[in-house]
XYZ file of N, CA, C and O in Angstrom:
588
model
N 25.277 -1.266 -29.991
C 25.936 0.036 -28.874
C 27.072 -0.564 -28.141
O 26.742 -1.655 -27.445
N 27.683 0.240 -27.967
C 29.115 0.092 -27.274
C 28.562 0.644 -25.501
O 27.922 1.574 -25.218
N 28.974 -0.283 -24.891
C 28.958 -0.394 -23.329
C 29.733 0.430 -22.659
O 30.860 0.336 -22.982
N 29.173 1.356 -21.983
C 30.074 2.261 -21.528
C 30.175 2.298 -20.209
O 29.553 2.389 -19.340
N 31.651 1.693 -19.304
C 31.794 1.192 -17.959
C 31.261 2.782 -16.949
O 32.014 3.866 -17.434
N 30.842 2.575 -16.010
C 30.650 3.686 -15.355
C 30.863 3.088 -13.945
O 30.573 3.191 -12.530
N 32.631 3.049 -13.764
C 33.182 2.612 -12.230
C 32.503 3.175 -11.122
O 32.247 2.745 -9.952
N 32.688 4.660 -11.485
C 32.334 5.801 -10.214
C 30.945 5.631 -9.848
O 30.589 5.692 -8.819
N 29.826 5.506 -10.518
C 28.276 5.329 -10.426
C 28.048 3.772 -9.610
O 27.739 3.886 -8.457
N 28.837 2.956 -10.061
C 28.801 1.314 -9.813
C 29.871 1.621 -8.075
O 29.091 1.048 -7.183
N 30.577 2.214 -7.786
C 31.427 2.329 -6.602
C 30.496 2.851 -5.644
O 30.422 2.638 -4.351
N 29.700 4.075 -6.252
C 28.904 5.023 -5.270
C 27.659 3.871 -5.056
O 27.195 3.747 -3.427
N 27.000 3.274 -5.722
C 26.045 2.514 -5.362
C 26.357 1.107 -4.318
O 25.965 0.890 -3.446
N 27.715 0.668 -4.862
C 28.069 -0.407 -4.074
C 28.594 -0.084 -2.559
O 28.285 -0.570 -1.444
N 28.781 1.388 -2.206
C 29.052 2.085 -1.005
C 27.854 2.316 0.017
O 27.558 2.407 1.067
N 26.703 2.280 -0.751
C 25.364 2.192 -0.128
C 24.608 1.172 0.019
O 23.824 0.899 1.067
N 25.102 0.130 -0.608
C 24.706 -1.412 -0.318
C 24.574 -1.692 1.540
O 25.415 -1.441 2.547
N 23.269 -2.076 1.947
C 23.329 -2.287 3.397
C 22.466 -1.285 4.142
O 22.405 -1.561 5.220
N 22.617 -0.035 3.548
C 22.047 1.020 4.135
C 20.501 1.027 4.123
O 19.995 0.314 3.282
N 19.629 1.540 5.186
C 18.435 1.628 5.173
C 17.398 2.090 4.069
O 16.407 1.764 3.964
N 18.326 3.169 3.465
C 17.683 3.909 2.459
C 17.181 3.178 1.195
O 17.908 2.512 0.761
N 16.238 3.685 0.557
C 15.469 3.357 -0.470
C 16.384 3.786 -1.574
O 16.866 5.045 -1.505
N 17.191 3.195 -2.656
C 18.106 3.549 -3.439
C 17.054 3.874 -5.049
O 16.169 2.920 -5.026
N 17.171 4.879 -5.541
C 16.663 5.010 -6.898
C 17.229 5.366 -8.016
O 18.327 6.517 -7.451
N 17.555 4.776 -8.899
C 18.618 5.209 -10.114
C 17.660 5.808 -11.421
O 16.632 5.655 -11.485
N 18.015 7.230 -11.229
C 17.279 7.965 -12.442
C 17.819 8.313 -13.463
O 19.308 8.283 -13.134
N 17.753 8.732 -14.663
C 18.443 9.055 -15.897
C 17.479 9.038 -16.971
O 16.447 8.836 -17.058
N 18.055 10.084 -17.819
C 17.330 9.931 -19.452
C 17.095 8.564 -19.814
O 18.104 7.969 -19.407
N 16.418 8.514 -20.755
C 16.202 7.004 -21.315
C 17.601 6.709 -22.042
O 17.938 7.440 -22.804
N 17.933 5.410 -22.024
C 18.869 5.016 -22.940
C 20.370 5.370 -22.225
O 20.992 5.167 -22.809
N 20.301 5.584 -21.047
C 21.803 6.191 -20.389
C 22.265 5.260 -19.662
O 23.361 5.866 -19.157
N 21.714 4.198 -19.434
C 22.497 3.088 -18.755
C 22.076 2.577 -17.332
O 22.898 1.851 -16.851
N 20.758 2.915 -17.061
C 20.489 2.928 -15.859
C 20.153 1.159 -15.671
O 20.434 0.558 -14.536
N 19.867 0.815 -16.512
C 19.345 -0.763 -16.245
C 20.760 -1.699 -16.558
O 21.068 -2.515 -15.448
N 21.703 -1.377 -17.400
C 23.261 -1.800 -17.388
C 24.025 -1.456 -15.769
O 24.538 -2.364 -15.476
N 23.704 -0.259 -15.435
C 24.438 -0.274 -14.230
C 23.813 -1.110 -12.990
O 24.547 -1.318 -12.377
N 22.478 -1.472 -12.932
C 21.806 -2.031 -12.119
C 22.047 -3.626 -12.362
O 22.395 -4.159 -11.526
N 22.287 -3.948 -13.704
C 22.800 -5.529 -13.726
C 24.226 -5.927 -13.416
O 24.619 -6.505 -13.152
N 25.008 -4.391 -13.735
C 26.189 -4.512 -13.110
C 26.383 -4.628 -11.224
O 27.095 -5.306 -11.093
N 25.497 -4.151 -11.109
C 25.207 -4.106 -9.398
C 24.923 -5.637 -8.840
O 25.192 -6.182 -7.805
N 24.097 -6.096 -9.530
C 23.614 -7.770 -9.244
C 24.670 -8.340 -9.512
O 24.857 -9.656 -8.762
N 25.175 -7.992 -10.466
C 26.488 -9.249 -10.931
C 27.502 -9.243 -9.471
O 28.067 -10.358 -9.017
N 27.879 -8.182 -9.225
C 28.371 -7.843 -7.747
C 28.288 -8.513 -6.815
O 28.921 -9.202 -5.971
N 26.769 -8.288 -6.413
C 26.162 -8.913 -5.420
C 25.780 -10.682 -5.734
O 26.472 -10.960 -4.628
N 25.913 -11.099 -6.745
C 25.803 -12.532 -6.983
C 27.407 -13.128 -6.621
O 27.537 -14.048 -6.099
N 28.128 -12.197 -7.120
C 30.009 -12.596 -6.678
C 29.993 -12.499 -5.239
O 30.885 -13.385 -4.916
N 29.773 -11.858 -4.718
C 30.006 -11.573 -3.206
C 29.006 -12.069 -2.245
O 29.490 -12.305 -0.894
N 27.770 -12.307 -2.706
C 26.835 -12.920 -1.488
C 26.178 -13.937 -2.319
O 25.184 -13.506 -2.777
N 26.532 -15.319 -2.549
C 26.361 -16.363 -3.534
C 24.517 -16.597 -2.868
O 24.019 -16.839 -3.727
N 24.625 -16.491 -1.617
C 22.926 -16.965 -1.169
C 22.109 -15.493 -0.953
O 21.007 -15.594 -1.186
N 22.451 -14.434 -1.882
C 21.625 -13.544 -1.844
C 20.207 -13.651 -2.765
O 20.038 -14.607 -3.864
N 19.115 -13.034 -2.542
C 17.763 -13.065 -2.825
C 17.575 -12.041 -3.826
O 17.228 -10.998 -3.526
N 17.620 -12.053 -4.959
C 17.583 -11.207 -6.082
C 16.423 -11.591 -6.715
O 16.325 -12.454 -7.820
N 15.599 -10.497 -7.218
C 14.519 -11.045 -8.174
C 14.483 -9.546 -9.312
O 14.554 -8.516 -8.634
N 14.701 -9.572 -10.318
C 15.098 -8.521 -11.184
C 14.084 -8.506 -12.326
O 13.637 -9.588 -13.084
N 13.111 -7.671 -12.350
C 11.962 -7.756 -13.746
C 12.155 -6.659 -14.411
O 11.928 -5.223 -13.931
N 12.348 -6.644 -15.115
C 11.981 -5.844 -16.483
C 10.964 -5.396 -17.468
O 10.505 -5.935 -17.715
N 10.042 -4.225 -16.479
C 8.624 -4.406 -17.045
C 8.724 -3.726 -18.612
O 7.625 -3.918 -19.166
N 9.775 -3.689 -19.203
C 9.657 -2.994 -20.745
C 9.899 -4.479 -21.427
O 9.436 -4.070 -22.595
N 10.017 -5.445 -21.056
C 9.820 -6.946 -21.650
C 8.551 -7.401 -21.554
O 7.858 -7.424 -20.425
N 8.204 -8.105 -22.487
C 6.775 -8.270 -23.148
C 6.574 -9.717 -22.024
O 5.355 -9.596 -21.562
N 7.511 -10.352 -21.592
C 7.188 -11.604 -20.930
C 7.216 -11.178 -19.532
O 6.496 -11.879 -18.731
N 7.125 -9.877 -18.935
C 6.675 -9.420 -17.847
C 5.629 -8.552 -17.616
O 4.965 -8.238 -16.275
N 4.928 -8.592 -18.854
C 3.863 -7.420 -18.907
C 2.686 -8.087 -18.087
O 2.155 -7.253 -17.474
N 2.266 -9.421 -17.971
C 1.485 -9.784 -16.857
C 1.589 -9.402 -15.386
O 0.745 -9.613 -14.597
N 2.751 -9.239 -15.090
C 2.948 -8.685 -13.618
C 2.517 -7.373 -13.242
O 2.984 -7.088 -12.058
N 1.834 -6.644 -14.222
C 1.767 -5.527 -13.815
C 0.547 -5.199 -12.780
O -0.025 -4.373 -12.461
N -0.281 -6.650 -13.098
C -1.340 -6.844 -12.064
C -0.919 -7.330 -10.875
O -0.157 -8.516 -10.753
N -1.073 -6.482 -9.957
C -0.591 -6.884 -8.487
C -0.570 -8.211 -7.813
O 0.292 -8.710 -7.308
N -1.795 -9.024 -8.640
C -1.930 -10.530 -7.929
C -0.978 -11.241 -8.516
O -0.214 -12.115 -7.834
N -0.713 -11.097 -9.837
C -0.112 -11.813 -10.580
C 1.769 -11.536 -9.746
O 2.931 -12.337 -9.845
N 2.142 -10.161 -9.887
C 3.379 -9.746 -9.256
C 3.798 -10.584 -7.745
O 4.762 -10.995 -7.602
N 2.566 -10.135 -7.060
C 2.779 -11.129 -5.643
C 3.010 -12.523 -5.922
O 4.037 -12.615 -5.247
N 2.134 -13.146 -6.644
C 2.583 -14.547 -6.953
C 4.146 -14.964 -7.510
O 4.710 -16.064 -7.245
N 4.560 -14.150 -8.278
C 5.482 -14.197 -9.137
C 6.778 -13.779 -8.194
O 7.615 -14.801 -7.897
N 6.814 -13.090 -7.152
C 7.600 -12.619 -6.042
C 7.614 -13.869 -5.198
O 8.709 -14.246 -4.547
N 6.742 -14.267 -4.878
C 6.378 -15.623 -3.750
C 6.937 -16.945 -4.119
O 7.742 -17.497 -3.398
N 6.716 -17.013 -5.509
C 7.438 -18.387 -5.803
C 8.769 -17.738 -6.336
O 9.490 -19.270 -6.536
N 9.670 -16.956 -6.080
C 11.041 -16.916 -6.983
C 11.670 -16.075 -5.515
O 13.251 -15.826 -5.639
N 11.078 -16.404 -4.456
C 12.086 -15.616 -3.235
C 12.340 -17.067 -2.570
O 11.941 -18.113 -2.627
N 13.678 -16.897 -2.111
C 14.449 -17.964 -1.509
C 14.143 -18.211 0.127
O 14.146 -16.802 0.333
N 13.258 -18.758 0.430
C 12.779 -18.986 1.906
C 14.228 -19.631 2.650
O 14.371 -20.818 2.416
N 14.273 -19.062 4.032
C 15.292 -19.755 4.920
C 14.340 -20.730 5.651
O 13.006 -20.977 5.322
N 14.799 -20.981 6.601
C 14.421 -21.753 7.439
C 13.252 -21.377 8.092
O 12.370 -22.220 9.091
N 13.391 -20.312 8.979
C 12.496 -19.398 9.192
C 10.922 -18.986 8.738
O 11.196 -18.447 7.623
N 9.900 -19.077 8.977
C 8.820 -19.123 8.705
C 8.184 -17.820 9.175
O 8.016 -17.713 10.406
N 7.396 -16.885 8.222
C 7.034 -15.808 8.936
C 5.712 -15.487 7.996
O 6.116 -15.836 6.860
N 4.441 -14.956 8.247
C 3.431 -14.252 7.199
C 3.405 -13.011 7.398
O 3.361 -12.236 8.549
N 3.322 -12.412 6.091
C 3.580 -10.963 6.047
C 2.228 -10.591 5.219
O 2.252 -11.084 4.230
N 1.636 -9.878 5.528
C 0.421 -9.136 4.970
C 0.812 -7.697 4.633
O 1.099 -7.048 5.512
N 0.615 -7.252 3.512
C 0.814 -5.841 2.865
C -0.374 -5.075 2.578
O -1.062 -5.575 1.933
N -0.421 -3.721 3.404
C -1.687 -3.222 3.045
C -1.166 -1.493 2.504
O -0.225 -1.220 3.151
N -1.850 -1.103 2.009
C -2.010 0.589 1.557
C -2.542 1.456 3.234
O -1.428 1.920 3.917
N -3.405 1.270 3.564
C -3.799 2.351 4.607
C -5.049 1.544 5.372
O -5.953 1.089 4.449
N -4.898 1.360 6.443
C -5.604 0.724 7.122
C -6.289 1.502 8.340
O -6.764 1.370 9.703
N -6.600 2.938 7.864
C -7.323 3.549 9.028
C -8.790 3.310 8.939
O -9.185 3.739 10.390
N -9.359 2.830 8.187
C -10.857 2.512 8.435
C -10.883 1.316 9.339
O -10.092 0.153 8.781
N -11.672 0.909 10.262
C -11.821 -0.316 11.025
C -12.148 -1.269 10.272
O -11.559 -2.432 10.457
N -12.834 -1.085 9.136
C -13.244 -2.628 8.290
C -12.010 -2.645 7.171
O -11.725 -4.068 7.467
N -11.489 -2.020 7.031
C -10.326 -2.301 6.350
C -9.277 -2.945 7.292
O -8.676 -4.241 6.804
N -8.941 -2.327 8.415
C -7.933 -3.252 9.459
C -8.553 -4.472 9.408
O -7.403 -5.258 9.263
N -9.875 -4.980 9.832
C -10.266 -6.082 10.060
C -10.095 -6.995 9.089
O -9.980 -7.993 8.903
N -10.306 -6.342 7.549
C -10.441 -7.142 6.189
C -8.568 -7.819 6.143
O -8.456 -8.857 5.551
N -7.803 -6.865 6.550
C -6.109 -7.036 6.525
C -5.718 -8.203 7.543
O -5.105 -8.960 7.321
N -6.547 -8.003 8.996
C -6.040 -9.017 9.958
C -6.487 -10.111 9.649
O -5.854 -11.360 10.226
N -7.735 -10.490 9.074
C -8.705 -11.550 9.187
C -7.598 -12.803 8.745
O -7.715 -14.191 9.175
N -7.079 -12.575 7.266
C -6.054 -14.014 6.767
C -5.403 -14.313 7.922
O -5.204 -15.708 8.014
N -4.690 -13.354 8.481
C -3.485 -13.712 9.536
C -4.308 -14.598 10.649
O -3.948 -15.660 11.275
N -5.307 -13.843 10.986
C -6.065 -14.249 12.333
C -6.020 -16.094 12.111
O -6.318 -16.811 12.763
N -6.572 -16.521 10.607
C -7.427 -17.813 10.371
C -6.226 -18.644 10.499
O -6.193 -20.027 10.489
N -5.074 -18.066 10.524
C -3.668 -18.938 10.079
C -3.431 -19.637 11.793
O -3.016 -18.760 12.692
N -3.477 -20.848 12.288
C -3.578 -21.257 13.809
C -2.413 -21.951 14.134
O -2.027 -22.215 14.957
N -0.850 -21.846 13.248
C -0.066 -21.945 13.776
C 0.718 -20.670 14.553
O 0.526 -20.029 14.610
N 2.155 -21.197 15.070
C 2.970 -20.177 15.844
C 3.832 -19.314 15.272
O 4.611 -18.595 15.977
N 3.859 -19.567 14.055
C 4.905 -18.567 13.254
C 4.526 -17.023 13.574
O 3.064 -16.877 13.366
N 5.472 -16.457 13.150
C 5.026 -14.737 13.533
C 4.177 -14.324 12.152
O 4.400 -14.663 11.257
N 3.252 -13.614 12.428
C 2.457 -13.055 11.924
C 2.506 -11.583 11.636
O 2.457 -10.840 12.612
N 2.526 -10.644 10.716
C 2.903 -9.062 10.652
C 2.268 -8.525 9.292
O 2.016 -9.150 8.504
N 1.814 -7.461 9.855
C 0.804 -6.736 8.752
C 1.632 -5.330 8.789
O 1.765 -4.674 9.490
N 2.064 -5.205 7.409
C 2.791 -3.809 6.829
C 1.663 -3.117 6.209
O 1.477 -3.571 5.273
N 1.703 -2.026 6.656
C 0.746 -0.617 6.237
C 1.366 0.562 6.552
O 2.272 0.764 7.541
N 0.303 1.869 6.090
C 0.576 2.904 6.118
C -0.218 3.101 7.452
O -1.107 3.504 7.286
N 0.797 3.373 8.622
C -0.125 3.605 9.693
C 0.237 4.821 10.366
O -0.287 5.606 10.959
N 1.529 5.353 10.021
C 2.086 6.730 11.004
C 2.019 6.465 12.484
O 1.799 7.509 13.097
N 2.339 5.151 13.076
C 2.009 5.086 14.368
C 3.086 4.039 14.683
O 4.141 3.319 13.986
N 3.678 3.949 16.016
C 4.481 3.010 16.458
C 3.713 1.485 16.548
O 2.857 1.712 16.074
N 4.758 0.868 16.302
C 4.180 -0.838 16.159
C 3.437 -1.175 17.643
O 3.689 -0.725 18.166
N 2.449 -1.664 17.082
C 1.414 -2.598 17.700
C 0.805 -3.909 17.532
O 1.300 -4.195 16.428
N 0.662 -4.513 18.695
C 0.229 -6.007 18.451
C -1.355 -5.959 18.190
O -2.234 -5.114 19.102
N -1.656 -6.546 17.730
C -3.593 -7.189 17.587
C -3.617 -8.482 17.224
O -3.530 -8.912 16.312
N -4.031 -9.239 18.294
C -4.311 -10.434 18.511
C -3.047 -11.340 18.357
O -3.344 -12.547 17.134
N -1.959 -10.994 18.583
C -0.673 -11.533 18.420
C -0.158 -11.049 16.754
O 1.112 -11.686 16.575
N -0.771 -10.472 16.417
C -0.152 -9.980 14.918
C 0.512 -8.641 14.917
O -0.240 -7.823 15.702
N 1.801 -8.516 14.616
C 2.496 -7.384 14.655
C 1.970 -6.069 13.748
O 2.128 -6.479 12.384
N 1.626 -4.918 13.817
C 1.292 -4.240 12.964
C 2.364 -3.165 12.946
O 2.372 -2.401 13.922
N 3.147 -3.015 11.741
C 4.208 -1.804 11.665
C 3.956 -1.376 10.413
O 3.567 -1.536 9.270
N 4.243 -0.009 10.533
C 4.257 1.323 9.533
C 5.301 0.548 8.524
O 6.375 0.332 8.909
N 5.256 0.795 7.441
C 5.620 0.289 6.191
C 6.676 1.194 5.598
O 7.796 0.880 5.587
N 6.979 2.622 5.921
C 7.786 3.491 6.077
C 8.753 3.103 6.634
O 10.038 3.289 6.521
N 8.390 2.654 8.070
C 9.194 2.325 9.394
C 9.977 1.314 9.079
O 11.280 1.077 9.352
N 9.429 0.028 8.494
C 9.857 -1.145 8.374
C 10.952 -0.740 6.983
O 12.054 -1.556 6.710
N 10.668 -0.364 5.965
C 11.771 0.042 4.915
C 12.800 0.667 4.995
O 13.819 0.353 4.575
N 12.495 1.763 6.122
C 13.843 2.557 6.737
C 14.816 1.387 7.567
O 15.608 1.991 8.138
N 14.264 0.415 7.908
C 15.037 -0.784 8.367
C 15.020 0.093 10.385
O 15.556 -0.630 10.963
N 13.919 0.393 10.367
C 13.613 0.739 12.175
C 12.811 -0.173 12.869
O 12.606 0.041 13.878
N 12.013 -0.892 11.992
C 11.251 -1.849 12.937
C 11.927 -3.272 12.165
O 11.976 -3.189 11.042
N 11.970 -4.136 12.971
C 12.242 -5.743 12.271
C 11.138 -6.532 11.953
O 10.000 -6.400 12.769
């Protein structure tokens, strides 16, 4: 199959790089979405050699096991380039129930060093601290409104 260059689409994606919005590439099957993403990854690798890129193609059999969230989390942790600053991050969906909040905070409370600890969850509230752990709404964090 012949690859059709899409410079207008690639330039559009390049112009959105660095914005806090979530970017989604959609299109019909076999329209070149993955090739467009791979071209964008090549651009990032050329312009930012230290960039941390993890690309997972869930249509490939070798990534089938990553559809289970524990395996996915382990894979991302193992393939993430860590800088010199250490931080603990716990991600949860909904912590509205007190028992759920306690369950999510407990592992972070047990870590006794002084590195920052963050719980990202769907809170729909402003950031707050609980026992020195920053609790941040995941949507606010994804949009770059919270650090």
